[in-house]
Amino acid sequence: MQSKIAVIGLGSMGYGMAQSLLRAGHATYGYDVNPRAAERFQAEGGETETLAGIAGTLDVVVVVVLNAEQTQSVLFGSEGVVARLKPGAAVMACATVAPEFARQMAARCAEAGVLYLDAPISGGSKKAGEGALSIMASGSAEAFAAARPVLDATASTVFELGDSAGAGSAMKAVNQLLAGVHIAAMAEAMTFGITQGVAPETFVEVISQCAGTSWMLENRAPHIVAGDYTPHSSVDIWPKDLGIVLDAAKSAKFGAPLTAAALQQFLAASGSGLGHEDDAAVAKVYARNAGLTLPGDT
């Protein structure tokens, strides 16, 4: 059955999810602070009504913004969508946020008669566009049922992690710990290899077939080889995400030294003006400190 779905946040992930919903036959509305993104989506078949005009008829609102602050603004800000939704409509929140924040948003939605699915996403922009994301979700059975059309259209794997918000965001924090550390470790290993006479392209060819590989290495290292730092996932995402991990670790009285070390490298990259480049650009920090030249550098 066709559902009426709004995707708020048409960045690299949200845009791909909106495209996947269109392909699945849903009436899909796309909104973004960048009007060009919304216009592009409408040109591809997205619906054209304003959010204020159709909010009360929506079945699901998918929120794919950067962080907790933007999520809260979308849901409960001066033009927040929750107050305009019909009873029983669902919010599917996809940003990486602290588990406690997810629980707070779920409680506020419940007060308004709106369902909330804590649903962080993983897989990158390519899988978002293919409808092949992994989604780490938690919420009530009713929230899962209401969001099922979105889950079916956008994900190849949906992990159902519990009947209340927070569990999905906790699992995403675990994933982001590993992902951020893996990117920093890849950058360190590749630039170390250069000091030993190992060309970046040889590094990718060999290590991707050896025990030291990771999904992040295989996905990000080719960006460095190509000298292409077009941001599929930017450097500036990691101070936020690894910061969430460290805040949660502090609350649990848990030491996370590898996370802290990776965070420092991303902060150095951001402070060097690389914040809006692809997160593989963290390799430039290592290269600069070692006096190395990476592919594409002049």
PDB file of N, CA, C and O in Angstrom, residues 21-56:
ATOM      1  N   LEU A  21      12.305   5.469  -1.367  1.00  0.00           N
ATOM      2  CA  LEU A  21      10.871   5.507  -1.079  1.00  0.00           C
ATOM      3  C   LEU A  21      10.063   5.794  -2.334  1.00  0.00           C
ATOM      4  O   LEU A  21       8.988   5.206  -2.550  1.00  0.00           O
ATOM      5  N   LEU A  22      10.569   6.677  -3.187  1.00  0.00           N
ATOM      6  CA  LEU A  22       9.902   6.942  -4.460  1.00  0.00           C
ATOM      7  C   LEU A  22       9.825   5.686  -5.315  1.00  0.00           C
ATOM      8  O   LEU A  22       8.772   5.366  -5.881  1.00  0.00           O
ATOM      9  N   ARG A  23      10.951   4.965  -5.408  1.00  0.00           N
ATOM     10  CA  ARG A  23      10.972   3.744  -6.219  1.00  0.00           C
ATOM     11  C   ARG A  23       9.994   2.705  -5.696  1.00  0.00           C
ATOM     12  O   ARG A  23       9.444   1.919  -6.466  1.00  0.00           O
ATOM     13  N   ALA A  24       9.779   2.718  -4.389  1.00  0.00           N
ATOM     14  CA  ALA A  24       8.854   1.753  -3.792  1.00  0.00           C
ATOM     15  C   ALA A  24       7.392   2.146  -3.989  1.00  0.00           C
ATOM     16  O   ALA A  24       6.491   1.398  -3.584  1.00  0.00           O
ATOM     17  N   GLY A  25       7.151   3.312  -4.585  1.00  0.00           N
ATOM     18  CA  GLY A  25       5.786   3.709  -4.917  1.00  0.00           C
ATOM     19  C   GLY A  25       5.082   4.553  -3.881  1.00  0.00           C
ATOM     20  O   GLY A  25       3.865   4.772  -3.984  1.00  0.00           O
ATOM     21  N   HIS A  26       5.805   5.057  -2.902  1.00  0.00           N
ATOM     22  CA  HIS A  26       5.180   5.875  -1.873  1.00  0.00           C
ATOM     23  C   HIS A  26       5.105   7.350  -2.301  1.00  0.00           C
ATOM     24  O   HIS A  26       5.966   7.824  -3.050  1.00  0.00           O
ATOM     25  N   ALA A  27       4.098   8.033  -1.845  1.00  0.00           N
ATOM     26  CA  ALA A  27       4.011   9.479  -2.043  1.00  0.00           C
ATOM     27  C   ALA A  27       5.027  10.106  -1.111  1.00  0.00           C
ATOM     28  O   ALA A  27       4.853  10.110   0.111  1.00  0.00           O
ATOM     29  N   THR A  28       6.103  10.614  -1.682  1.00  0.00           N
ATOM     30  CA  THR A  28       7.252  11.026  -0.876  1.00  0.00           C
ATOM     31  C   THR A  28       7.499  12.517  -1.020  1.00  0.00           C
ATOM     32  O   THR A  28       7.606  13.045  -2.132  1.00  0.00           O
ATOM     33  N   TYR A  29       7.611  13.193   0.122  1.00  0.00           N
ATOM     34  CA  TYR A  29       7.864  14.623   0.188  1.00  0.00           C
ATOM     35  C   TYR A  29       9.268  14.813   0.759  1.00  0.00           C
ATOM     36  O   TYR A  29       9.609  14.193   1.781  1.00  0.00           O
ATOM     37  N   GLY A  30      10.062  15.639   0.127  1.00  0.00           N
ATOM     38  CA  GLY A  30      11.420  15.870   0.602  1.00  0.00           C
ATOM     39  C   GLY A  30      11.652  17.321   0.966  1.00  0.00           C
ATOM     40  O   GLY A  30      11.298  18.226   0.195  1.00  0.00           O
ATOM     41  N   TYR A  31      12.262  17.561   2.139  1.00  0.00           N
ATOM     42  CA  TYR A  31      12.484  18.920   2.622  1.00  0.00           C
ATOM     43  C   TYR A  31      13.912  19.065   3.136  1.00  0.00           C
ATOM     44  O   TYR A  31      14.479  18.144   3.736  1.00  0.00           O
ATOM     45  N   ASP A  32      14.482  20.238   2.904  1.00  0.00           N
ATOM     46  CA  ASP A  32      15.845  20.499   3.338  1.00  0.00           C
ATOM     47  C   ASP A  32      16.041  22.004   3.456  1.00  0.00           C
ATOM     48  O   ASP A  32      15.348  22.782   2.779  1.00  0.00           O
ATOM     49  N   VAL A  33      16.986  22.404   4.309  1.00  0.00           N
ATOM     50  CA  VAL A  33      17.288  23.831   4.422  1.00  0.00           C
ATOM     51  C   VAL A  33      17.913  24.372   3.138  1.00  0.00           C
ATOM     52  O   VAL A  33      17.872  25.574   2.879  1.00  0.00           O
ATOM     53  N   ASN A  34      18.451  23.468   2.332  1.00  0.00           N
ATOM     54  CA  ASN A  34      18.978  23.850   1.014  1.00  0.00           C
ATOM     55  C   ASN A  34      17.860  23.681  -0.009  1.00  0.00           C
ATOM     56  O   ASN A  34      17.497  22.555  -0.356  1.00  0.00           O
ATOM     57  N   PRO A  35      17.286  24.764  -0.501  1.00  0.00           N
ATOM     58  CA  PRO A  35      16.137  24.634  -1.410  1.00  0.00           C
ATOM     59  C   PRO A  35      16.478  23.886  -2.690  1.00  0.00           C
ATOM     60  O   PRO A  35      15.602  23.253  -3.290  1.00  0.00           O
ATOM     61  N   ARG A  36      17.736  23.924  -3.117  1.00  0.00           N
ATOM     62  CA  ARG A  36      18.115  23.223  -4.350  1.00  0.00           C
ATOM     63  C   ARG A  36      17.962  21.717  -4.207  1.00  0.00           C
ATOM     64  O   ARG A  36      17.602  21.027  -5.170  1.00  0.00           O
ATOM     65  N   ALA A  37      18.238  21.205  -3.022  1.00  0.00           N
ATOM     66  CA  ALA A  37      18.081  19.767  -2.802  1.00  0.00           C
ATOM     67  C   ALA A  37      16.617  19.365  -2.930  1.00  0.00           C
ATOM     68  O   ALA A  37      16.284  18.352  -3.561  1.00  0.00           O
ATOM     69  N   ALA A  38      15.727  20.155  -2.336  1.00  0.00           N
ATOM     70  CA  ALA A  38      14.299  19.856  -2.431  1.00  0.00           C
ATOM     71  C   ALA A  38      13.804  19.995  -3.871  1.00  0.00           C
ATOM     72  O   ALA A  38      13.004  19.170  -4.346  1.00  0.00           O
ATOM     73  N   GLU A  39      14.272  21.009  -4.573  1.00  0.00           N
ATOM     74  CA  GLU A  39      13.861  21.204  -5.972  1.00  0.00           C
ATOM     75  C   GLU A  39      14.336  20.050  -6.844  1.00  0.00           C
ATOM     76  O   GLU A  39      13.597  19.582  -7.727  1.00  0.00           O
ATOM     77  N   ARG A  40      15.549  19.596  -6.609  1.00  0.00           N
ATOM     78  CA  ARG A  40      16.073  18.457  -7.368  1.00  0.00           C
ATOM     79  C   ARG A  40      15.223  17.212  -7.125  1.00  0.00           C
ATOM     80  O   ARG A  40      14.885  16.482  -8.059  1.00  0.00           O
ATOM     81  N   PHE A  41      14.851  16.991  -5.864  1.00  0.00           N
ATOM     82  CA  PHE A  41      14.044  15.812  -5.555  1.00  0.00           C
ATOM     83  C   PHE A  41      12.664  15.913  -6.196  1.00  0.00           C
ATOM     84  O   PHE A  41      12.141  14.922  -6.726  1.00  0.00           O
ATOM     85  N   GLN A  42      12.084  17.081  -6.176  1.00  0.00           N
ATOM     86  CA  GLN A  42      10.783  17.251  -6.820  1.00  0.00           C
ATOM     87  C   GLN A  42      10.875  17.005  -8.319  1.00  0.00           C
ATOM     88  O   GLN A  42       9.965  16.417  -8.922  1.00  0.00           O
ATOM     89  N   ALA A  43      11.979  17.417  -8.931  1.00  0.00           N
ATOM     90  CA  ALA A  43      12.163  17.187 -10.367  1.00  0.00           C
ATOM     91  C   ALA A  43      12.270  15.713 -10.692  1.00  0.00           C
ATOM     92  O   ALA A  43      11.974  15.293 -11.817  1.00  0.00           O
ATOM     93  N   GLU A  44      12.646  14.908  -9.706  1.00  0.00           N
ATOM     94  CA  GLU A  44      12.777  13.465  -9.913  1.00  0.00           C
ATOM     95  C   GLU A  44      11.498  12.717  -9.569  1.00  0.00           C
ATOM     96  O   GLU A  44      11.465  11.489  -9.633  1.00  0.00           O
ATOM     97  N   GLY A  45      10.462  13.440  -9.172  1.00  0.00           N
ATOM     98  CA  GLY A  45       9.189  12.786  -8.891  1.00  0.00           C
ATOM     99  C   GLY A  45       8.654  12.985  -7.499  1.00  0.00           C
ATOM    100  O   GLY A  45       7.567  12.497  -7.171  1.00  0.00           O
ATOM    101  N   GLY A  46       9.397  13.706  -6.658  1.00  0.00           N
ATOM    102  CA  GLY A  46       8.911  13.973  -5.320  1.00  0.00           C
ATOM    103  C   GLY A  46       7.714  14.905  -5.316  1.00  0.00           C
ATOM    104  O   GLY A  46       7.528  15.705  -6.226  1.00  0.00           O
ATOM    105  N   GLU A  47       6.891  14.791  -4.280  1.00  0.00           N
ATOM    106  CA  GLU A  47       5.708  15.630  -4.162  1.00  0.00           C
ATOM    107  C   GLU A  47       6.125  17.083  -3.899  1.00  0.00           C
ATOM    108  O   GLU A  47       7.228  17.347  -3.428  1.00  0.00           O
ATOM    109  N   THR A  48       5.226  18.012  -4.186  1.00  0.00           N
ATOM    110  CA  THR A  48       5.609  19.432  -4.180  1.00  0.00           C
ATOM    111  C   THR A  48       4.975  20.251  -3.069  1.00  0.00           C
ATOM    112  O   THR A  48       5.341  21.409  -2.897  1.00  0.00           O
ATOM    113  N   GLU A  49       4.045  19.708  -2.299  1.00  0.00           N
ATOM    114  CA  GLU A  49       3.388  20.516  -1.269  1.00  0.00           C
ATOM    115  C   GLU A  49       4.349  20.909  -0.152  1.00  0.00           C
ATOM    116  O   GLU A  49       5.335  20.225   0.116  1.00  0.00           O
ATOM    117  N   THR A  50       3.995  21.986   0.537  1.00  0.00           N
ATOM    118  CA  THR A  50       4.792  22.417   1.685  1.00  0.00           C
ATOM    119  C   THR A  50       4.558  21.468   2.856  1.00  0.00           C
ATOM    120  O   THR A  50       3.501  20.829   2.960  1.00  0.00           O
ATOM    121  N   LEU A  51       5.532  21.404   3.754  1.00  0.00           N
ATOM    122  CA  LEU A  51       5.394  20.544   4.928  1.00  0.00           C
ATOM    123  C   LEU A  51       4.223  20.995   5.795  1.00  0.00           C
ATOM    124  O   LEU A  51       3.449  20.161   6.280  1.00  0.00           O
ATOM    125  N   ALA A  52       4.082  22.304   5.966  1.00  0.00           N
ATOM    126  CA  ALA A  52       2.970  22.804   6.773  1.00  0.00           C
ATOM    127  C   ALA A  52       1.625  22.402   6.181  1.00  0.00           C
ATOM    128  O   ALA A  52       0.667  22.117   6.902  1.00  0.00           O
ATOM    129  N   GLY A  53       1.576  22.350   4.853  1.00  0.00           N
ATOM    130  CA  GLY A  53       0.316  22.038   4.200  1.00  0.00           C
ATOM    131  C   GLY A  53      -0.094  20.584   4.272  1.00  0.00           C
ATOM    132  O   GLY A  53      -1.290  20.279   4.220  1.00  0.00           O
ATOM    133  N   ILE A  54       0.867  19.686   4.390  1.00  0.00           N
ATOM    134  CA  ILE A  54       0.517  18.253   4.323  1.00  0.00           C
ATOM    135  C   ILE A  54       0.842  17.495   5.600  1.00  0.00           C
ATOM    136  O   ILE A  54       0.558  16.290   5.690  1.00  0.00           O
ATOM    137  N   ALA A  55       1.402  18.155   6.605  1.00  0.00           N
ATOM    138  CA  ALA A  55       1.854  17.452   7.806  1.00  0.00           C
ATOM    139  C   ALA A  55       0.750  16.608   8.438  1.00  0.00           C
ATOM    140  O   ALA A  55       0.982  15.474   8.869  1.00  0.00           O
ATOM    141  N   GLY A  56      -0.450  17.161   8.470  1.00  0.00           N
ATOM    142  CA  GLY A  56      -1.546  16.465   9.128  1.00  0.00           C
ATOM    143  C   GLY A  56      -2.031  15.222   8.412  1.00  0.00           C
ATOM    144  O   GLY A  56      -2.820  14.457   8.973  1.00  0.00           O
TER     145      GLY A  56
END
